[in-house]
mmCIF file of C-alpha atoms and ligand atoms in Angstrom:
data_model
loop_
_atom_site.group_PDB
_atom_site.id
_atom_site.type_symbol
_atom_site.label_atom_id
_atom_site.label_comp_id
_atom_site.label_asym_id
_atom_site.label_seq_id
_atom_site.Cartn_x
_atom_site.Cartn_y
_atom_site.Cartn_z
ATOM 1 C CA MET A 1 182.115 182.043 178.467
ATOM 2 C CA SER A 2 180.202 179.947 176.222
ATOM 3 C CA LEU A 3 177.076 177.432 177.833
ATOM 4 C CA PRO A 4 178.289 174.219 179.136
ATOM 5 C CA PHE A 5 178.570 171.595 176.850
ATOM 6 C CA THR A 6 178.709 173.834 174.124
ATOM 7 C CA THR A 7 181.926 171.439 172.377
ATOM 8 C CA GLU A 8 179.772 168.535 173.408
ATOM 9 C CA LYS A 9 177.007 169.337 171.745
ATOM 10 C CA GLN A 10 178.494 170.151 168.332
ATOM 11 C CA LEU A 11 180.841 167.154 168.324
ATOM 12 C CA ALA A 12 177.694 164.968 169.075
ATOM 13 C CA ILE A 13 175.733 166.620 166.279
ATOM 14 C CA ALA A 14 178.657 166.707 163.725
ATOM 15 C CA ALA A 15 178.834 162.879 164.637
ATOM 16 C CA VAL A 16 175.257 161.772 164.345
ATOM 17 C CA ARG A 17 175.134 163.724 161.194
ATOM 18 C CA ARG A 18 178.151 162.011 159.646
ATOM 19 C CA ALA A 19 176.679 158.861 160.712
ATOM 20 C CA CYS A 20 172.934 159.652 159.495
ATOM 21 C CA HIS A 21 174.914 160.470 155.943
ATOM 22 C CA LEU A 22 176.564 156.654 156.599
ATOM 23 C CA THR A 23 173.421 154.922 157.205
ATOM 24 C CA SER A 24 171.137 156.638 154.382
ATOM 25 C CA SER A 25 173.937 155.525 151.592
ATOM 26 C CA VAL A 26 174.284 152.395 153.361
ATOM 27 C CA PHE A 27 170.382 151.660 153.140
ATOM 28 C CA ASN A 28 170.782 152.119 149.028
ATOM 29 C CA LYS A 29 173.174 149.629 148.921
ATOM 30 C CA LEU A 30 172.268 146.783 151.549
ATOM 31 C CA VAL A 31 172.047 143.237 150.429
ATOM 32 C CA LYS A 32 170.997 140.304 152.086
ATOM 33 C CA ASN A 33 174.462 138.936 153.603
ATOM 34 C CA GLU A 34 175.129 142.150 155.109
ATOM 35 C CA THR A 35 172.884 141.685 158.257
ATOM 36 C CA LEU A 36 174.041 139.169 160.868
ATOM 37 C CA THR A 37 171.443 138.066 163.716
ATOM 38 C CA LYS A 38 172.675 138.675 167.315
ATOM 39 C CA GLY A 39 172.458 136.131 170.413
ATOM 40 C CA ASP A 40 169.659 137.664 171.326
ATOM 41 C CA LYS A 41 167.837 137.099 167.357
ATOM 42 C CA SER A 42 167.876 140.565 166.917
ATOM 43 C CA PRO A 43 169.132 141.946 163.547
ATOM 44 C CA VAL A 44 172.645 144.345 163.339
ATOM 45 C CA THR A 45 173.712 145.522 159.643
ATOM 46 C CA VAL A 46 176.818 146.299 158.238
ATOM 47 C CA GLY A 47 175.443 150.186 158.844
ATOM 48 C CA ASP A 48 174.865 149.667 162.609
ATOM 49 C CA TYR A 49 178.862 148.785 162.820
ATOM 50 C CA ALA A 50 180.060 151.004 161.008
ATOM 51 C CA ALA A 51 178.070 153.715 162.217
ATOM 52 C CA GLN A 52 179.096 152.723 165.937
ATOM 53 C CA ALA A 53 182.737 152.918 164.507
ATOM 54 C CA LEU A 54 182.499 156.192 163.093
ATOM 55 C CA ILE A 55 180.812 157.970 166.246
ATOM 56 C CA SER A 56 183.436 156.342 168.210
ATOM 57 C CA SER A 57 186.229 157.100 166.260
ATOM 58 C CA MET A 58 185.326 161.007 166.192
ATOM 59 C CA LEU A 59 184.319 160.772 170.222
ATOM 60 C CA ASN A 60 188.077 158.996 170.712
ATOM 61 C CA HIS A 61 189.718 162.434 168.767
ATOM 62 C CA ALA A 62 187.728 165.075 170.925
ATOM 63 C CA TYR A 63 188.153 162.792 174.571
ATOM 64 C CA PRO A 64 190.136 159.990 174.367
ATOM 65 C CA GLN A 65 189.378 159.407 178.133
ATOM 66 C CA ASP A 66 185.805 159.106 177.932
ATOM 67 C CA PRO A 67 184.188 155.967 177.813
ATOM 68 C CA ILE A 68 181.617 154.590 175.679
ATOM 69 C CA VAL A 69 178.653 152.552 176.080
ATOM 70 C CA GLY A 70 177.892 151.589 172.926
ATOM 71 C CA GLU A 71 175.095 148.767 171.772
ATOM 72 C CA GLU A 72 177.614 146.879 169.591
ATOM 73 C CA ASP A 73 180.648 144.922 169.901
ATOM 74 C CA ALA A 74 183.089 143.528 167.540
ATOM 75 C CA THR A 75 183.122 139.986 168.650
ATOM 76 C CA GLU A 76 181.502 138.202 165.961
ATOM 77 C CA LEU A 77 183.900 140.401 163.219
ATOM 78 C CA ARG A 78 187.017 139.539 164.507
ATOM 79 C CA ALA A 79 185.945 135.714 164.526
ATOM 80 C CA GLU A 80 185.467 135.933 161.148
ATOM 81 C CA SER A 81 188.731 136.130 159.398
ATOM 82 C CA GLY A 82 188.761 137.754 155.643
ATOM 83 C CA SER A 83 185.162 138.413 156.112
ATOM 84 C CA THR A 84 183.586 140.270 153.432
ATOM 85 C CA LEU A 85 181.418 142.106 156.013
ATOM 86 C CA ARG A 86 184.103 143.187 158.045
ATOM 87 C CA GLU A 87 185.656 144.612 155.186
ATOM 88 C CA ARG A 88 182.776 146.371 154.013
ATOM 89 C CA ILE A 89 182.305 148.135 157.875
ATOM 90 C CA VAL A 90 185.751 148.924 157.209
ATOM 91 C CA GLU A 91 185.233 150.432 153.435
ATOM 92 C CA LEU A 92 181.911 152.526 155.045
ATOM 93 C CA THR A 93 183.578 153.756 157.915
ATOM 94 C CA ASN A 94 186.535 154.940 156.157
ATOM 95 C CA GLU A 95 184.481 156.734 153.764
ATOM 96 C CA ALA A 96 182.260 158.309 156.297
ATOM 97 C CA LEU A 97 185.128 159.366 158.454
ATOM 98 C CA THR A 98 187.168 160.747 155.224
ATOM 99 C CA LEU A 99 183.707 162.210 153.785
ATOM 100 C CA ASP A 100 184.005 165.862 153.422
ATOM 101 C CA LEU A 101 180.683 167.196 154.196
ATOM 102 C CA GLN A 102 180.984 171.222 153.676
ATOM 103 C CA GLN A 103 178.317 172.863 155.335
ATOM 104 C CA GLY A 104 178.061 171.861 159.060
ATOM 105 C CA ASP A 105 181.039 169.411 159.036
ATOM 106 C CA TYR A 106 182.872 169.013 162.323
ATOM 107 C CA ALA A 107 186.082 170.577 160.361
ATOM 108 C CA GLU A 108 184.195 173.926 161.202
ATOM 109 C CA TRP A 109 185.265 173.159 165.235
ATOM 110 C CA GLY A 110 189.223 172.453 164.194
ATOM 111 C CA ILE A 111 188.557 168.653 164.928
ATOM 112 C CA GLY A 112 189.011 167.179 161.722
ATOM 113 C CA PRO A 113 188.136 165.561 159.219
ATOM 114 C CA GLY A 114 189.411 162.374 160.124
ATOM 115 C CA LYS A 115 191.708 159.901 158.469
ATOM 116 C CA ALA A 116 191.336 156.617 157.451
ATOM 117 C CA LYS A 117 191.828 153.859 159.937
ATOM 118 C CA THR A 118 193.033 150.230 159.910
ATOM 119 C CA PRO A 119 190.504 147.188 160.290
ATOM 120 C CA GLU A 120 191.763 147.007 163.459
ATOM 121 C CA GLN A 121 192.162 149.983 164.588
ATOM 122 C CA LEU A 122 188.259 150.293 163.372
ATOM 123 C CA MET A 123 187.413 146.817 165.095
ATOM 124 C CA ASP A 124 188.878 148.936 168.607
ATOM 125 C CA GLU A 125 186.468 151.974 168.135
ATOM 126 C CA ILE A 126 183.319 149.720 167.810
ATOM 127 C CA ASP A 127 184.315 147.503 170.882
ATOM 128 C CA ARG A 128 185.287 151.323 173.048
ATOM 129 C CA GLY A 129 181.515 151.063 173.397
ATOM 130 C CA ASN A 130 182.159 147.716 175.726
ATOM 131 C CA TYR A 131 182.098 149.478 178.936
ATOM 132 C CA GLY A 132 179.732 148.651 181.450
ATOM 133 C CA GLY A 133 178.426 152.112 182.688
ATOM 134 C CA GLY A 134 177.903 153.273 185.947
ATOM 135 C CA ARG A 135 176.621 155.915 188.806
ATOM 136 C CA THR A 136 180.012 158.203 188.488
ATOM 137 C CA GLY A 137 181.972 160.140 185.898
ATOM 138 C CA ARG A 138 181.011 161.233 182.177
ATOM 139 C CA MET A 139 179.951 158.802 179.790
ATOM 140 C CA TRP A 140 178.422 158.681 176.267
ATOM 141 C CA CYS A 141 175.740 156.618 175.154
ATOM 142 C CA ILE A 142 175.727 155.122 171.337
ATOM 143 C CA ASP A 143 172.632 153.992 169.299
ATOM 144 C CA PRO A 144 174.279 153.771 166.346
ATOM 145 C CA ILE A 145 170.581 152.553 164.207
ATOM 146 C CA ASP A 146 168.202 152.523 166.899
ATOM 147 C CA GLY A 147 165.285 150.642 165.231
ATOM 148 C CA THR A 148 167.277 148.603 163.200
ATOM 149 C CA LYS A 149 164.046 146.615 162.180
ATOM 150 C CA GLY A 150 162.290 149.936 161.100
ATOM 151 C CA PHE A 151 165.503 150.357 159.263
ATOM 152 C CA LEU A 152 165.405 147.551 157.566
ATOM 153 C CA ARG A 153 162.004 147.918 155.983
ATOM 154 C CA GLY A 154 162.744 151.061 154.726
ATOM 155 C CA GLU A 155 160.802 153.200 157.731
ATOM 156 C CA GLN A 156 161.801 154.885 160.890
ATOM 157 C CA TYR A 157 165.286 154.557 162.550
ATOM 158 C CA ALA A 158 167.533 156.824 164.272
ATOM 159 C CA VAL A 159 171.445 157.736 165.304
ATOM 160 C CA CYS A 160 171.056 158.588 168.930
ATOM 161 C CA LEU A 161 174.403 159.964 170.803
ATOM 162 C CA ALA A 162 174.020 161.114 174.538
ATOM 163 C CA LEU A 163 176.456 162.033 176.974
ATOM 164 C CA LEU A 164 175.941 161.376 180.644
ATOM 165 C CA VAL A 165 177.473 163.114 183.609
ATOM 166 C CA ASP A 166 176.947 161.137 186.798
ATOM 167 C CA ALA A 167 174.210 159.264 185.659
ATOM 168 C CA GLN A 168 172.553 161.881 184.152
ATOM 169 C CA VAL A 169 171.672 162.816 180.942
ATOM 170 C CA GLN A 170 173.398 166.206 180.037
ATOM 171 C CA VAL A 171 173.611 166.334 175.539
ATOM 172 C CA GLY A 172 171.217 164.043 173.356
ATOM 173 C CA VAL A 173 171.244 163.830 169.857
ATOM 174 C CA ILE A 174 168.822 162.344 167.909
ATOM 175 C CA GLY A 175 169.233 162.150 163.954
ATOM 176 C CA CYS A 176 166.181 160.711 162.160
ATOM 177 C CA PRO A 177 166.794 160.682 158.251
ATOM 178 C CA ASN A 178 163.533 158.974 157.178
ATOM 179 C CA LEU A 179 161.364 161.137 159.311
ATOM 180 C CA PRO A 180 159.375 163.958 158.137
ATOM 181 C CA ALA A 181 159.955 167.396 159.134
ATOM 182 C CA ASP A 182 155.725 167.776 159.128
ATOM 183 C CA LEU A 183 154.274 164.284 160.354
ATOM 184 C CA SER A 184 151.295 165.327 158.300
ATOM 185 C CA GLN A 185 153.224 166.517 155.192
ATOM 186 C CA PRO A 186 154.828 162.978 155.042
ATOM 187 C CA GLU A 187 155.342 163.245 151.396
ATOM 188 C CA GLY A 188 157.327 166.140 152.189
ATOM 189 C CA GLN A 189 160.699 167.261 153.347
ATOM 190 C CA LYS A 190 162.477 164.417 155.387
ATOM 191 C CA GLY A 191 165.092 164.353 158.091
ATOM 192 C CA CYS A 192 164.814 165.570 161.158
ATOM 193 C CA LEU A 193 167.785 166.410 163.960
ATOM 194 C CA PHE A 194 166.760 166.850 167.596
ATOM 195 C CA VAL A 195 169.219 168.396 170.038
ATOM 196 C CA ALA A 196 169.377 168.700 173.568
ATOM 197 C CA VAL A 197 171.043 170.003 176.012
ATOM 198 C CA ARG A 198 170.119 170.557 180.116
ATOM 199 C CA GLY A 199 168.808 173.002 181.159
ATOM 200 C CA GLN A 200 169.119 174.804 177.581
ATOM 201 C CA GLY A 201 166.154 173.584 175.856
ATOM 202 C CA ALA A 202 165.505 171.524 172.869
ATOM 203 C CA GLN A 203 165.491 172.097 169.546
ATOM 204 C CA GLN A 204 164.203 170.236 166.245
ATOM 205 C CA MET A 205 166.448 170.769 162.546
ATOM 206 C CA SER A 206 167.173 169.768 159.286
ATOM 207 C CA LEU A 207 169.901 166.634 158.979
ATOM 208 C CA MET A 208 172.193 169.860 157.672
ATOM 209 C CA GLY A 209 171.128 172.295 160.990
ATOM 210 C CA ALA A 210 169.001 174.177 158.816
ATOM 211 C CA ASN A 211 165.690 175.399 160.229
ATOM 212 C CA PRO A 212 166.167 175.275 164.088
ATOM 213 C CA THR A 213 163.008 175.264 165.955
ATOM 214 C CA PRO A 214 162.654 175.370 170.026
ATOM 215 C CA LEU A 215 160.337 172.503 171.211
ATOM 216 C CA SER A 216 157.670 173.177 173.767
ATOM 217 C CA MET A 217 155.105 170.169 174.421
ATOM 218 C CA PRO A 218 151.452 171.447 174.283
ATOM 219 C CA PRO A 219 149.438 171.471 177.266
ATOM 220 C CA TYR A 220 147.453 168.132 177.456
ATOM 221 C CA ASP A 221 144.468 167.929 175.980
ATOM 222 C CA PRO A 222 142.063 165.003 175.854
ATOM 223 C CA SER A 223 140.605 165.810 172.744
ATOM 224 C CA THR A 224 143.577 165.169 170.717
ATOM 225 C CA PHE A 225 145.881 162.940 173.022
ATOM 226 C CA ASN A 226 146.807 159.947 171.325
ATOM 227 C CA PHE A 227 149.855 157.686 171.974
ATOM 228 C CA LEU A 228 153.096 156.798 170.491
ATOM 229 C CA GLU A 229 154.179 152.691 170.475
ATOM 230 C CA SER A 230 156.862 150.518 168.902
ATOM 231 C CA VAL A 231 155.783 148.841 165.619
ATOM 232 C CA GLU A 232 157.463 145.722 166.783
ATOM 233 C CA ALA A 233 154.891 143.771 169.276
ATOM 234 C CA ALA A 234 157.951 141.805 170.651
ATOM 235 C CA HIS A 235 158.972 145.061 171.836
ATOM 236 C CA THR A 236 155.578 146.744 173.607
ATOM 237 C CA SER A 237 152.631 145.124 174.654
ATOM 238 C CA HIS A 238 150.007 147.036 172.292
ATOM 239 C CA SER A 239 147.236 145.175 174.158
ATOM 240 C CA THR A 240 148.088 146.666 177.013
ATOM 241 C CA ASN A 241 148.374 149.761 175.549
ATOM 242 C CA ASP A 242 145.250 149.571 173.997
ATOM 243 C CA LYS A 243 143.574 148.928 177.326
ATOM 244 C CA ILE A 244 145.149 152.185 178.741
ATOM 245 C CA SER A 245 143.668 153.909 176.156
ATOM 246 C CA THR A 246 140.317 152.521 176.478
ATOM 247 C CA LEU A 247 140.538 153.612 180.353
ATOM 248 C CA LEU A 248 141.395 157.291 179.113
ATOM 249 C CA GLU A 249 138.746 157.382 176.903
ATOM 250 C CA ILE A 250 141.101 158.318 174.077
ATOM 251 C CA THR A 251 139.781 158.244 170.653
ATOM 252 C CA ARG A 252 142.332 158.812 168.553
ATOM 253 C CA LYS A 253 144.512 155.759 167.002
ATOM 254 C CA PRO A 254 148.155 155.040 168.179
ATOM 255 C CA ILE A 255 150.879 156.137 166.218
ATOM 256 C CA ARG A 256 153.220 153.330 165.378
ATOM 257 C CA MET A 257 156.666 154.097 164.736
ATOM 258 C CA ASP A 258 160.460 152.516 165.263
ATOM 259 C CA SER A 259 163.212 153.829 167.327
ATOM 260 C CA GLN A 260 163.755 156.823 169.552
ATOM 261 C CA ALA A 261 162.233 159.418 166.698
ATOM 262 C CA LYS A 262 158.953 158.324 168.699
ATOM 263 C CA TYR A 263 160.688 160.944 171.725
ATOM 264 C CA GLY A 264 161.126 163.567 168.991
ATOM 265 C CA CYS A 265 157.562 163.472 167.629
ATOM 266 C CA LEU A 266 156.579 163.340 170.927
ATOM 267 C CA ALA A 267 159.246 166.144 172.198
ATOM 268 C CA ARG A 268 157.269 168.160 168.877
ATOM 269 C CA GLY A 269 153.490 167.810 169.839
ATOM 270 C CA ASP A 270 152.689 165.063 166.726
ATOM 271 C CA ALA A 271 150.909 163.033 169.949
ATOM 272 C CA GLY A 272 150.572 162.921 173.850
ATOM 273 C CA ALA A 273 152.666 160.040 175.117
ATOM 274 C CA TYR A 274 154.622 157.666 174.406
ATOM 275 C CA MET A 275 154.296 154.638 176.415
ATOM 276 C CA ARG A 276 156.615 151.446 176.274
ATOM 277 C CA MET A 277 154.396 148.654 178.045
ATOM 278 C CA PRO A 278 156.687 145.967 178.877
ATOM 279 C CA ALA A 279 155.497 142.731 176.104
ATOM 280 C CA GLY A 280 156.822 140.085 178.507
ATOM 281 C CA VAL A 281 158.361 139.390 181.721
ATOM 282 C CA GLY A 282 162.245 139.982 182.365
ATOM 283 C CA TYR A 283 163.445 142.153 179.330
ATOM 284 C CA GLN A 284 165.505 144.857 180.610
ATOM 285 C CA GLU A 285 165.426 148.162 178.614
ATOM 286 C CA LYS A 286 168.955 149.473 177.198
ATOM 287 C CA ILE A 287 169.729 153.306 178.446
ATOM 288 C CA TRP A 288 171.300 153.605 174.809
ATOM 289 C CA ASP A 289 167.243 153.503 174.003
ATOM 290 C CA HIS A 290 166.234 155.939 175.834
ATOM 291 C CA ALA A 291 168.733 158.225 177.020
ATOM 292 C CA PRO A 292 169.094 160.889 174.048
ATOM 293 C CA GLY A 293 165.293 160.698 174.062
ATOM 294 C CA SER A 294 164.316 160.981 177.764
ATOM 295 C CA LEU A 295 166.479 164.243 178.077
ATOM 296 C CA LEU A 296 165.021 165.593 174.636
ATOM 297 C CA VAL A 297 161.550 165.144 176.223
ATOM 298 C CA GLU A 298 162.482 166.888 179.185
ATOM 299 C CA GLU A 299 164.024 169.765 177.491
ATOM 300 C CA SER A 300 160.659 170.401 176.052
ATOM 301 C CA GLY A 301 158.674 170.562 179.272
ATOM 302 C CA GLY A 302 157.540 166.800 179.319
ATOM 303 C CA ILE A 303 158.562 163.849 181.955
ATOM 304 C CA VAL A 304 159.806 160.169 181.418
ATOM 305 C CA THR A 305 159.599 157.651 183.947
ATOM 306 C CA ASP A 306 158.947 154.036 184.146
ATOM 307 C CA SER A 307 155.016 152.846 184.308
ATOM 308 C CA ARG A 308 154.560 152.850 187.554
ATOM 309 C CA GLY A 309 156.344 156.925 187.768
ATOM 310 C CA THR A 310 160.091 155.760 188.960
ATOM 311 C CA PRO A 311 162.542 158.355 187.012
ATOM 312 C CA LEU A 312 164.171 156.049 184.606
ATOM 313 C CA ASP A 313 168.178 155.347 186.421
ATOM 314 C CA PHE A 314 170.700 155.628 183.568
ATOM 315 C CA GLY A 315 173.494 155.113 186.828
ATOM 316 C CA LEU A 316 172.849 151.116 187.202
ATOM 317 C CA GLY A 317 175.028 149.828 184.195
ATOM 318 C CA ARG A 318 174.052 149.195 180.279
ATOM 319 C CA THR A 319 170.690 148.232 181.375
ATOM 320 C CA LEU A 320 168.133 150.354 183.522
ATOM 321 C CA GLY A 321 167.697 147.378 185.721
ATOM 322 C CA VAL A 322 164.692 147.247 187.040
ATOM 323 C CA ASN A 323 162.242 149.864 185.593
ATOM 324 C CA HIS A 324 159.201 148.359 184.003
ATOM 325 C CA GLY A 325 158.588 149.649 180.491
ATOM 326 C CA VAL A 326 158.795 153.494 179.774
ATOM 327 C CA ILE A 327 155.920 156.692 179.763
ATOM 328 C CA ALA A 328 157.172 160.060 177.950
ATOM 329 C CA THR A 329 154.291 162.353 178.093
ATOM 330 C CA VAL A 330 153.491 166.333 178.832
ATOM 331 C CA LYS A 331 153.513 167.165 182.914
ATOM 332 C CA SER A 332 150.005 167.611 182.967
ATOM 333 C CA ALA A 333 148.850 164.436 181.836
ATOM 334 C CA HIS A 334 151.748 161.795 183.558
ATOM 335 C CA SER A 335 149.613 161.185 186.889
ATOM 336 C CA ARG A 336 146.616 160.086 184.873
ATOM 337 C CA LEU A 337 148.778 157.876 182.754
ATOM 338 C CA ILE A 338 150.501 156.423 185.785
ATOM 339 C CA ASP A 339 147.063 155.566 187.178
ATOM 340 C CA ALA A 340 145.646 154.123 183.856
ATOM 341 C CA VAL A 341 148.494 152.038 184.049
ATOM 342 C CA ALA A 342 147.810 150.729 187.238
ATOM 343 C CA LYS A 343 144.378 150.059 186.918
ATOM 344 C CA ALA A 344 144.954 148.546 182.819
ATOM 345 C CA LEU A 345 147.260 145.936 184.698
ATOM 346 C CA SER A 346 145.493 144.976 187.693
ATOM 347 C CA ASN A 347 142.410 144.038 185.102
ATOM 348 C CA GLU A 348 144.956 142.380 183.287
ATOM 349 C CA GLU A 349 146.421 140.283 187.021
ATOM 350 C CA GLY A 350 142.700 139.813 187.197
ATOM 351 C CA ASP A 351 142.160 138.298 184.112
ATOM 352 C CA THR A 352 145.318 135.926 184.160
ATOM 353 C CA LYS A 353 143.773 134.652 187.495
ATOM 354 C CA SER A 354 140.333 133.645 186.465
ATOM 355 C CA LYS A 355 141.384 131.904 183.673
ATOM 356 C CA ALA A 356 143.936 129.936 185.865
HETATM 357 N N1 LIG B 401 161.545 142.352 174.075
HETATM 358 C C1 LIG B 401 162.387 144.045 174.287
HETATM 359 N N2 LIG B 401 161.375 144.498 174.910
HETATM 360 C C2 LIG B 401 161.676 146.258 174.809
HETATM 361 N N3 LIG B 401 162.234 146.130 173.783
HETATM 362 C C3 LIG B 401 163.660 145.932 173.726
HETATM 363 C C4 LIG B 401 163.417 143.989 173.387
HETATM 364 N N4 LIG B 401 163.992 143.552 172.593
HETATM 365 C C5 LIG B 401 164.674 144.510 171.588
HETATM 366 N N5 LIG B 401 164.100 145.595 171.982
HETATM 367 C C6 LIG B 401 165.337 147.387 171.945
HETATM 368 O O1 LIG B 401 164.163 147.862 170.867
HETATM 369 C C7 LIG B 401 164.927 148.855 170.385
HETATM 370 C C8 LIG B 401 163.757 149.433 169.132
HETATM 371 O O2 LIG B 401 162.423 150.311 170.092
HETATM 372 P P1 LIG B 401 161.266 150.445 169.243
HETATM 373 O O3 LIG B 401 160.577 148.970 168.855
HETATM 374 O O4 LIG B 401 161.370 151.896 169.802
HETATM 375 O O5 LIG B 401 162.234 150.580 167.635
HETATM 376 C C9 LIG B 401 166.168 147.832 170.172
HETATM 377 O O6 LIG B 401 166.924 148.760 169.729
HETATM 378 P P2 LIG B 401 167.952 148.334 168.135
HETATM 379 O O7 LIG B 401 167.137 148.519 167.234
HETATM 380 O O8 LIG B 401 168.928 149.687 168.264
HETATM 381 O O9 LIG B 401 168.713 147.246 168.369
HETATM 382 C C10 LIG B 401 166.603 146.893 171.208
HETATM 383 O O10 LIG B 401 167.098 147.529 171.617
HETATM 384 MG MG1 LIG B 402 170.296 146.234 168.010
HETATM 385 MG MG1 LIG B 403 168.162 150.919 170.162
HETATM 386 MG MG1 LIG B 404 170.604 149.924 167.550
#
């Protein structure tokens, strides 16, 4: 008998790999009018839409009953009749659906290659990601391009896919086309795929599946410990992270990087902790920004909680609800970090009160 979730894992790898191929080729040809600004002022490109349409089509083919929580929706695209943006998305998605990737392709598992779809069908595929989430049953979680700002800068981004069952992440796959296989060799081979299945461990491999390596996080070592954090100051408080760092007497500088590539780097031991302290009040973290990454870290021997030590709850809907920031680290460092966070936050509170 095969291990649980083997087919789902293979499909997720195939979908992420195909989407990475799409996003890499989009980047090389991206022009200015292929990016929109969403209601929350964040950018979305033709690459985000096309990658979601592609992944959703592949999931739909294999598991038509499974609901999907996807970041993007097609409302704006539908509203623009005769839009060149929509035409471009349709062209890109159909190219990617029908492309013969050969080695490691999903055709190997007898579920493709896919046929081209009509614009209407592809808008529907994007909107299959509108599921509201919840505590029971199966659901997939897609972040077609995580770190869109990094993608636009030509830096790090990730194609992220997870399968959740009863609000627990069971399968997580993260594709990072721009990530060096070895961070100490930034000019070396680029393109990493991170794969985790609950209870079955985590692996890093090349985007085409070469050199699979099991991941296991090194134990806490104060002499080398450092943080991973967002590039964008609006997504995380760099200054709170600095204060926590000082309290812990960390001497190494943080590594700033966009997207869930941070979880991949943490899982393979490039840094000691991924710190995401809230930059403001009221932002609710999205489940697609953490679902595959949290499993990857857990399966590599780490722990992921909010900044108060509460486990992340993926059963509340499309967001993590009341969770306050995110901390991912090796188990032996976790309580030290939680204590330092509490201290840093109470000092910040004290500073605010004394200024008032
Ligand atoms: N105010 C905010 N606080 C925290 N995260 C935010 C935020 N505004 C947007 N984000 C999320 O930050 C993600 C990128 O994370 P990072 O900074 O680690 O690269 C974005 O994902 P997308 O790029 O998929 O939209 C978005 O969901
Ligand atoms: Mg976005
Ligand atoms: Mg994201
Ligand atoms: Mg995204």
